[in-house]
Amino acid sequence: MSIVDNEKEIIEDFDLFSDWEDKYEYIISLGRELPLISDQYKTEEHLVRGCQSRVWLHAEKQGANIVFTADSDAIITKGIIALLVKVLSNQPAIEVAKTDLDFINKIGLKEHLSPNRSNGLVSMIQKMKTYAAAYSAK
Amino acid sequence: MKNNVTDIRKDFPILSTQVNGKPLVYFDNGASAQKPQAVIDSISKYYSTMHANIHRGVHTLSQNATQAYEDAREAVKKYINAQHSEEIIITRGTTESINLVAHSFVKKGDEVIISGMEHHSNIVPWQLAEVNLKVVKVKDNGELDLEDFKSKLSKNTKLVAITHVSNTLGTINPVEEIIALAHALGVKVLLDGAQAVPHMKVDVQKLDCDFYAFSAHKMYGPTGIGILYGKRDLLNAMPPYQGGGDMIKHVTFEKTTYNDLPHKFEAGTPAISEGIALGAAVEYLNKIDWDWAAKHEEELLAYATEEIKKIEGVKVIGEAKHKAGVLSFVVEGAHHYDIGTLLDQMGIAIRTGHHCTEPLMHRFDISGTARASFAFYNTKDEVKIFIDALKRSLKMLR
């Protein structure tokens, strides 16, 4: 499935939720799915600093594709990371580099990506794209 | 005198709005307090009928605006009981007030005592000034270690700069005692009053502090403006902080002479509408029955503390005997970011994170806390809503 297909699937999933509680329970349940990153990458080197919650990100190249694993100490952040990984991981690096991730707005989680949240997600997405751009340039 | 919370709430239009489809419960007063209609109206009235640049204009608008701005200074002077109006320096806020003192009162290598519970704005200005910083320890219950303070204080100390009320722990520090101990050795004292002025009437002459810094927006006034109170002799002896318009008497390329207090420290066109609205905020606070407000806030804090402690895995950070308006807590198995996010969905505004007190977080070995902070317009019903919502959040998170 392409990035756009993945996004579509998530948007459809979220359309089923009638209230905020269902939505957040789903995000939390995604956050509980362990492990998202192996312990060897949960280091200072892979840390994306957010002033509220911390995020670890690891990227590696598999053929033309880029594979991401990530984690966070806050479970809602981690749930959103799970969505981002689902959409972007195992996709052609060149596609990841140019995606706009509009699905986050469409599923009503835009506020988590505002700079005000300081949860590390914005920096994480930037890093994902930087890795992707670097890998596709190679 | 205003001493009825139902009536007082009607003065603050934002309190009857909804957030995420739920009635707003605003418990982020420590970060910034909401504004009464009188303050909002004052800004609108100023721009609709009075606006002109102040202090130098000969035309009527400028004179009226100047008068209104200077009336606000006078209102602040009376409110904190300063002896002279030129002791009221209008700044951008507590942060700038402290930066001013760090720039103009101390020099590189001077010894300055702060505490382990200071906000970054009472740490970093001193680091920028390259002073020799000594840090008073904080006890496990969130009180200042006075013995440690005594052991660090000496005749070599140039300044003690300590928070009146901790923004993270709520601790009310024994500032009278600190000032008496410092003055006995001829040491000057600056109090960071940002978190104190929203909760109590401050009398700078009674305290006998040398400097007192605070922000308008935490005391129900506008953002972008604050006060540095300083004793006149000290302020007169200090060099200007910033150069520009308003702070000069005469400028030539050879030599510039500076204006008198308070203008010496007020370079550039100030935040005029905010200054006038600060006056309106003070006028509003003058109508508050502060004995009632203190008791009401104390009851809210006691009730919230009692209820939150009943929840399994909750630990209150900061259990000083004397506290004002702040309930900081951590929860086993739930990150503060997640708690804040879910409470927000239920219309409840709290603050999460390190509250600009990272060294204090290290002291308690935590990455952050969730903090509910109260104002006199909050109610016991709101505390109930908050506690129920917190329980609901934790059920989802744990």
JSON list of C-alpha atoms in Angstrom, two decimals, chain B residues 58-208:
[
{"chain": "B", "resi": 58, "resn": "VAL", "atom": "CA", "xyz": [1.77, 68.93, 23.16]},
{"chain": "B", "resi": 59, "resn": "HIS", "atom": "CA", "xyz": [-1.59, 67.97, 21.67]},
{"chain": "B", "resi": 60, "resn": "THR", "atom": "CA", "xyz": [-4.59, 66.95, 23.73]},
{"chain": "B", "resi": 61, "resn": "LEU", "atom": "CA", "xyz": [-4.67, 63.27, 22.79]},
{"chain": "B", "resi": 62, "resn": "SER", "atom": "CA", "xyz": [-1.04, 62.82, 23.79]},
{"chain": "B", "resi": 63, "resn": "GLN", "atom": "CA", "xyz": [-1.60, 64.65, 27.05]},
{"chain": "B", "resi": 64, "resn": "ASN", "atom": "CA", "xyz": [-4.65, 62.54, 27.87]},
{"chain": "B", "resi": 65, "resn": "ALA", "atom": "CA", "xyz": [-2.85, 59.32, 27.02]},
{"chain": "B", "resi": 66, "resn": "THR", "atom": "CA", "xyz": [0.16, 60.38, 29.11]},
{"chain": "B", "resi": 67, "resn": "GLN", "atom": "CA", "xyz": [-2.12, 61.21, 32.02]},
{"chain": "B", "resi": 68, "resn": "ALA", "atom": "CA", "xyz": [-3.88, 57.84, 31.82]},
{"chain": "B", "resi": 69, "resn": "TYR", "atom": "CA", "xyz": [-0.55, 55.99, 31.61]},
{"chain": "B", "resi": 70, "resn": "GLU", "atom": "CA", "xyz": [0.92, 57.87, 34.55]},
{"chain": "B", "resi": 71, "resn": "ASP", "atom": "CA", "xyz": [-2.31, 57.38, 36.52]},
{"chain": "B", "resi": 72, "resn": "ALA", "atom": "CA", "xyz": [-1.74, 53.63, 36.09]},
{"chain": "B", "resi": 73, "resn": "ARG", "atom": "CA", "xyz": [1.76, 53.97, 37.54]},
{"chain": "B", "resi": 74, "resn": "GLU", "atom": "CA", "xyz": [0.27, 55.84, 40.47]},
{"chain": "B", "resi": 75, "resn": "ALA", "atom": "CA", "xyz": [-2.37, 53.14, 40.93]},
{"chain": "B", "resi": 76, "resn": "VAL", "atom": "CA", "xyz": [0.34, 50.45, 41.05]},
{"chain": "B", "resi": 77, "resn": "LYS", "atom": "CA", "xyz": [2.36, 52.53, 43.48]},
{"chain": "B", "resi": 78, "resn": "LYS", "atom": "CA", "xyz": [-0.60, 52.75, 45.86]},
{"chain": "B", "resi": 79, "resn": "TYR", "atom": "CA", "xyz": [-1.53, 49.10, 45.32]},
{"chain": "B", "resi": 80, "resn": "ILE", "atom": "CA", "xyz": [1.85, 47.78, 46.47]},
{"chain": "B", "resi": 81, "resn": "ASN", "atom": "CA", "xyz": [2.31, 50.69, 48.87]},
{"chain": "B", "resi": 82, "resn": "ALA", "atom": "CA", "xyz": [5.55, 52.02, 47.39]},
{"chain": "B", "resi": 83, "resn": "GLN", "atom": "CA", "xyz": [6.77, 55.28, 48.89]},
{"chain": "B", "resi": 84, "resn": "HIS", "atom": "CA", "xyz": [7.37, 57.10, 45.58]},
{"chain": "B", "resi": 85, "resn": "SER", "atom": "CA", "xyz": [5.86, 56.72, 42.13]},
{"chain": "B", "resi": 86, "resn": "GLU", "atom": "CA", "xyz": [9.31, 56.91, 40.50]},
{"chain": "B", "resi": 87, "resn": "GLU", "atom": "CA", "xyz": [10.08, 53.63, 42.24]},
{"chain": "B", "resi": 88, "resn": "ILE", "atom": "CA", "xyz": [7.62, 51.95, 39.88]},
{"chain": "B", "resi": 89, "resn": "ILE", "atom": "CA", "xyz": [9.52, 51.04, 36.69]},
{"chain": "B", "resi": 90, "resn": "ILE", "atom": "CA", "xyz": [7.25, 49.77, 33.96]},
{"chain": "B", "resi": 91, "resn": "THR", "atom": "CA", "xyz": [8.83, 46.85, 32.08]},
{"chain": "B", "resi": 92, "resn": "ARG", "atom": "CA", "xyz": [7.70, 44.07, 29.76]},
{"chain": "B", "resi": 93, "resn": "GLY", "atom": "CA", "xyz": [7.17, 41.70, 32.67]},
{"chain": "B", "resi": 94, "resn": "THR", "atom": "CA", "xyz": [8.86, 39.90, 35.55]},
{"chain": "B", "resi": 95, "resn": "THR", "atom": "CA", "xyz": [11.51, 38.52, 33.22]},
{"chain": "B", "resi": 96, "resn": "GLU", "atom": "CA", "xyz": [12.58, 41.95, 32.00]},
{"chain": "B", "resi": 97, "resn": "SER", "atom": "CA", "xyz": [12.41, 43.34, 35.53]},
{"chain": "B", "resi": 98, "resn": "ILE", "atom": "CA", "xyz": [14.91, 40.73, 36.73]},
{"chain": "B", "resi": 99, "resn": "ASN", "atom": "CA", "xyz": [17.09, 41.17, 33.65]},
{"chain": "B", "resi": 100, "resn": "LEU", "atom": "CA", "xyz": [17.20, 44.90, 34.40]},
{"chain": "B", "resi": 101, "resn": "VAL", "atom": "CA", "xyz": [18.51, 44.30, 37.92]},
{"chain": "B", "resi": 102, "resn": "ALA", "atom": "CA", "xyz": [20.94, 41.65, 36.66]},
{"chain": "B", "resi": 103, "resn": "HIS", "atom": "CA", "xyz": [22.25, 44.17, 34.11]},
{"chain": "B", "resi": 104, "resn": "SER", "atom": "CA", "xyz": [22.37, 47.31, 36.23]},
{"chain": "B", "resi": 105, "resn": "PHE", "atom": "CA", "xyz": [22.75, 46.31, 39.87]},
{"chain": "B", "resi": 106, "resn": "VAL", "atom": "CA", "xyz": [25.33, 43.51, 39.83]},
{"chain": "B", "resi": 107, "resn": "LYS", "atom": "CA", "xyz": [28.57, 43.06, 37.96]},
{"chain": "B", "resi": 108, "resn": "LYS", "atom": "CA", "xyz": [30.58, 40.09, 36.80]},
{"chain": "B", "resi": 109, "resn": "GLY", "atom": "CA", "xyz": [31.88, 38.03, 39.70]},
{"chain": "B", "resi": 110, "resn": "ASP", "atom": "CA", "xyz": [29.46, 39.44, 42.33]},
{"chain": "B", "resi": 111, "resn": "GLU", "atom": "CA", "xyz": [27.95, 36.88, 44.67]},
{"chain": "B", "resi": 112, "resn": "VAL", "atom": "CA", "xyz": [24.20, 36.34, 44.18]},
{"chain": "B", "resi": 113, "resn": "ILE", "atom": "CA", "xyz": [22.09, 33.88, 46.17]},
{"chain": "B", "resi": 114, "resn": "ILE", "atom": "CA", "xyz": [19.08, 32.29, 44.51]},
{"chain": "B", "resi": 115, "resn": "SER", "atom": "CA", "xyz": [17.15, 29.16, 45.45]},
{"chain": "B", "resi": 116, "resn": "GLY", "atom": "CA", "xyz": [16.65, 25.74, 43.92]},
{"chain": "B", "resi": 117, "resn": "MET", "atom": "CA", "xyz": [12.99, 26.49, 43.20]},
{"chain": "B", "resi": 118, "resn": "GLU", "atom": "CA", "xyz": [13.54, 29.50, 40.95]},
{"chain": "B", "resi": 119, "resn": "HIS", "atom": "CA", "xyz": [11.88, 29.98, 37.57]},
{"chain": "B", "resi": 120, "resn": "HIS", "atom": "CA", "xyz": [14.36, 30.07, 34.69]},
{"chain": "B", "resi": 121, "resn": "SER", "atom": "CA", "xyz": [13.83, 33.84, 34.55]},
{"chain": "B", "resi": 122, "resn": "ASN", "atom": "CA", "xyz": [15.41, 34.14, 37.98]},
{"chain": "B", "resi": 123, "resn": "ILE", "atom": "CA", "xyz": [18.33, 31.90, 37.02]},
{"chain": "B", "resi": 124, "resn": "VAL", "atom": "CA", "xyz": [19.42, 32.71, 33.48]},
{"chain": "B", "resi": 125, "resn": "PRO", "atom": "CA", "xyz": [19.71, 36.54, 33.84]},
{"chain": "B", "resi": 126, "resn": "TRP", "atom": "CA", "xyz": [22.28, 35.96, 36.61]},
{"chain": "B", "resi": 127, "resn": "GLN", "atom": "CA", "xyz": [24.17, 33.48, 34.46]},
{"chain": "B", "resi": 128, "resn": "LEU", "atom": "CA", "xyz": [24.23, 36.04, 31.64]},
{"chain": "B", "resi": 129, "resn": "ALA", "atom": "CA", "xyz": [25.56, 38.60, 34.12]},
{"chain": "B", "resi": 130, "resn": "GLU", "atom": "CA", "xyz": [28.33, 36.11, 34.98]},
{"chain": "B", "resi": 131, "resn": "VAL", "atom": "CA", "xyz": [27.83, 36.47, 38.70]},
{"chain": "B", "resi": 132, "resn": "ASN", "atom": "CA", "xyz": [28.96, 33.91, 41.24]},
{"chain": "B", "resi": 133, "resn": "LEU", "atom": "CA", "xyz": [25.68, 32.05, 41.87]},
{"chain": "B", "resi": 134, "resn": "LYS", "atom": "CA", "xyz": [24.94, 30.27, 45.12]},
{"chain": "B", "resi": 135, "resn": "VAL", "atom": "CA", "xyz": [21.83, 28.11, 45.22]},
{"chain": "B", "resi": 136, "resn": "VAL", "atom": "CA", "xyz": [19.83, 27.51, 48.41]},
{"chain": "B", "resi": 137, "resn": "LYS", "atom": "CA", "xyz": [18.60, 23.93, 48.77]},
{"chain": "B", "resi": 138, "resn": "VAL", "atom": "CA", "xyz": [14.95, 22.93, 48.65]},
{"chain": "B", "resi": 139, "resn": "LYS", "atom": "CA", "xyz": [13.67, 20.43, 51.23]},
{"chain": "B", "resi": 140, "resn": "ASP", "atom": "CA", "xyz": [11.71, 17.30, 50.32]},
{"chain": "B", "resi": 141, "resn": "ASN", "atom": "CA", "xyz": [8.41, 18.95, 51.26]},
{"chain": "B", "resi": 142, "resn": "GLY", "atom": "CA", "xyz": [9.11, 21.85, 48.92]},
{"chain": "B", "resi": 143, "resn": "GLU", "atom": "CA", "xyz": [10.13, 24.36, 51.58]},
{"chain": "B", "resi": 144, "resn": "LEU", "atom": "CA", "xyz": [13.27, 26.41, 51.37]},
{"chain": "B", "resi": 145, "resn": "ASP", "atom": "CA", "xyz": [16.14, 25.13, 53.53]},
{"chain": "B", "resi": 146, "resn": "LEU", "atom": "CA", "xyz": [16.62, 28.21, 55.72]},
{"chain": "B", "resi": 147, "resn": "GLU", "atom": "CA", "xyz": [19.66, 26.76, 57.48]},
{"chain": "B", "resi": 148, "resn": "ASP", "atom": "CA", "xyz": [21.33, 26.33, 54.11]},
{"chain": "B", "resi": 149, "resn": "PHE", "atom": "CA", "xyz": [20.38, 29.92, 53.26]},
{"chain": "B", "resi": 150, "resn": "LYS", "atom": "CA", "xyz": [21.96, 31.18, 56.49]},
{"chain": "B", "resi": 151, "resn": "SER", "atom": "CA", "xyz": [25.14, 29.23, 55.80]},
{"chain": "B", "resi": 152, "resn": "LYS", "atom": "CA", "xyz": [25.45, 30.73, 52.32]},
{"chain": "B", "resi": 153, "resn": "LEU", "atom": "CA", "xyz": [24.58, 34.31, 53.23]},
{"chain": "B", "resi": 154, "resn": "SER", "atom": "CA", "xyz": [27.50, 36.55, 54.17]},
{"chain": "B", "resi": 155, "resn": "LYS", "atom": "CA", "xyz": [28.73, 40.13, 53.95]},
{"chain": "B", "resi": 156, "resn": "ASN", "atom": "CA", "xyz": [30.24, 39.15, 50.60]},
{"chain": "B", "resi": 157, "resn": "THR", "atom": "CA", "xyz": [26.79, 38.55, 49.15]},
{"chain": "B", "resi": 158, "resn": "LYS", "atom": "CA", "xyz": [25.73, 41.33, 46.79]},
{"chain": "B", "resi": 159, "resn": "LEU", "atom": "CA", "xyz": [22.12, 40.27, 46.34]},
{"chain": "B", "resi": 160, "resn": "VAL", "atom": "CA", "xyz": [19.60, 37.64, 47.39]},
{"chain": "B", "resi": 161, "resn": "ALA", "atom": "CA", "xyz": [17.12, 36.98, 44.54]},
{"chain": "B", "resi": 162, "resn": "ILE", "atom": "CA", "xyz": [14.35, 34.65, 45.63]},
{"chain": "B", "resi": 163, "resn": "THR", "atom": "CA", "xyz": [10.85, 33.83, 44.56]},
{"chain": "B", "resi": 164, "resn": "HIS", "atom": "CA", "xyz": [8.06, 34.99, 46.87]},
{"chain": "B", "resi": 165, "resn": "VAL", "atom": "CA", "xyz": [5.80, 32.11, 45.81]},
{"chain": "B", "resi": 166, "resn": "SER", "atom": "CA", "xyz": [7.02, 29.08, 43.82]},
{"chain": "B", "resi": 167, "resn": "ASN", "atom": "CA", "xyz": [5.24, 28.66, 40.47]},
{"chain": "B", "resi": 168, "resn": "THR", "atom": "CA", "xyz": [5.79, 24.90, 40.53]},
{"chain": "B", "resi": 169, "resn": "LEU", "atom": "CA", "xyz": [5.39, 23.99, 44.20]},
{"chain": "B", "resi": 170, "resn": "GLY", "atom": "CA", "xyz": [3.15, 26.77, 45.45]},
{"chain": "B", "resi": 171, "resn": "THR", "atom": "CA", "xyz": [5.47, 27.28, 48.43]},
{"chain": "B", "resi": 172, "resn": "ILE", "atom": "CA", "xyz": [5.17, 30.72, 50.05]},
{"chain": "B", "resi": 173, "resn": "ASN", "atom": "CA", "xyz": [8.72, 31.47, 51.11]},
{"chain": "B", "resi": 174, "resn": "PRO", "atom": "CA", "xyz": [9.45, 33.13, 54.49]},
{"chain": "B", "resi": 175, "resn": "VAL", "atom": "CA", "xyz": [10.50, 36.33, 52.74]},
{"chain": "B", "resi": 176, "resn": "GLU", "atom": "CA", "xyz": [10.23, 38.55, 55.83]},
{"chain": "B", "resi": 177, "resn": "GLU", "atom": "CA", "xyz": [12.78, 36.38, 57.60]},
{"chain": "B", "resi": 178, "resn": "ILE", "atom": "CA", "xyz": [15.02, 36.19, 54.52]},
{"chain": "B", "resi": 179, "resn": "ILE", "atom": "CA", "xyz": [14.95, 39.98, 54.17]},
{"chain": "B", "resi": 180, "resn": "ALA", "atom": "CA", "xyz": [15.69, 40.51, 57.87]},
{"chain": "B", "resi": 181, "resn": "LEU", "atom": "CA", "xyz": [18.65, 38.11, 57.77]},
{"chain": "B", "resi": 182, "resn": "ALA", "atom": "CA", "xyz": [20.03, 39.70, 54.59]},
{"chain": "B", "resi": 183, "resn": "HIS", "atom": "CA", "xyz": [19.58, 43.27, 55.77]},
{"chain": "B", "resi": 184, "resn": "ALA", "atom": "CA", "xyz": [21.32, 42.48, 59.05]},
{"chain": "B", "resi": 185, "resn": "LEU", "atom": "CA", "xyz": [24.44, 41.94, 56.92]},
{"chain": "B", "resi": 186, "resn": "GLY", "atom": "CA", "xyz": [23.74, 44.85, 54.59]},
{"chain": "B", "resi": 187, "resn": "VAL", "atom": "CA", "xyz": [22.71, 42.56, 51.73]},
{"chain": "B", "resi": 188, "resn": "LYS", "atom": "CA", "xyz": [19.99, 43.64, 49.29]},
{"chain": "B", "resi": 189, "resn": "VAL", "atom": "CA", "xyz": [17.01, 41.45, 48.38]},
{"chain": "B", "resi": 190, "resn": "LEU", "atom": "CA", "xyz": [15.04, 41.05, 45.15]},
{"chain": "B", "resi": 191, "resn": "LEU", "atom": "CA", "xyz": [11.76, 39.15, 45.30]},
{"chain": "B", "resi": 192, "resn": "ASP", "atom": "CA", "xyz": [10.25, 37.50, 42.24]},
{"chain": "B", "resi": 193, "resn": "GLY", "atom": "CA", "xyz": [6.60, 38.27, 42.95]},
{"chain": "B", "resi": 194, "resn": "ALA", "atom": "CA", "xyz": [5.08, 36.92, 39.72]},
{"chain": "B", "resi": 195, "resn": "GLN", "atom": "CA", "xyz": [3.18, 34.17, 41.54]},
{"chain": "B", "resi": 196, "resn": "ALA", "atom": "CA", "xyz": [2.48, 36.16, 44.70]},
{"chain": "B", "resi": 197, "resn": "VAL", "atom": "CA", "xyz": [0.59, 39.20, 43.41]},
{"chain": "B", "resi": 198, "resn": "PRO", "atom": "CA", "xyz": [-2.33, 37.15, 42.01]},
{"chain": "B", "resi": 199, "resn": "HIS", "atom": "CA", "xyz": [-2.99, 35.66, 45.43]},
{"chain": "B", "resi": 200, "resn": "MET", "atom": "CA", "xyz": [-2.28, 38.32, 48.01]},
{"chain": "B", "resi": 201, "resn": "LYS", "atom": "CA", "xyz": [-1.91, 42.02, 48.66]},
{"chain": "B", "resi": 202, "resn": "VAL", "atom": "CA", "xyz": [1.78, 42.85, 48.68]},
{"chain": "B", "resi": 203, "resn": "ASP", "atom": "CA", "xyz": [3.12, 45.77, 50.70]},
{"chain": "B", "resi": 204, "resn": "VAL", "atom": "CA", "xyz": [6.68, 46.53, 49.62]},
{"chain": "B", "resi": 205, "resn": "GLN", "atom": "CA", "xyz": [7.35, 48.93, 52.50]},
{"chain": "B", "resi": 206, "resn": "LYS", "atom": "CA", "xyz": [6.16, 46.44, 55.07]},
{"chain": "B", "resi": 207, "resn": "LEU", "atom": "CA", "xyz": [8.24, 43.70, 53.44]},
{"chain": "B", "resi": 208, "resn": "ASP", "atom": "CA", "xyz": [11.14, 46.16, 53.17]}
]
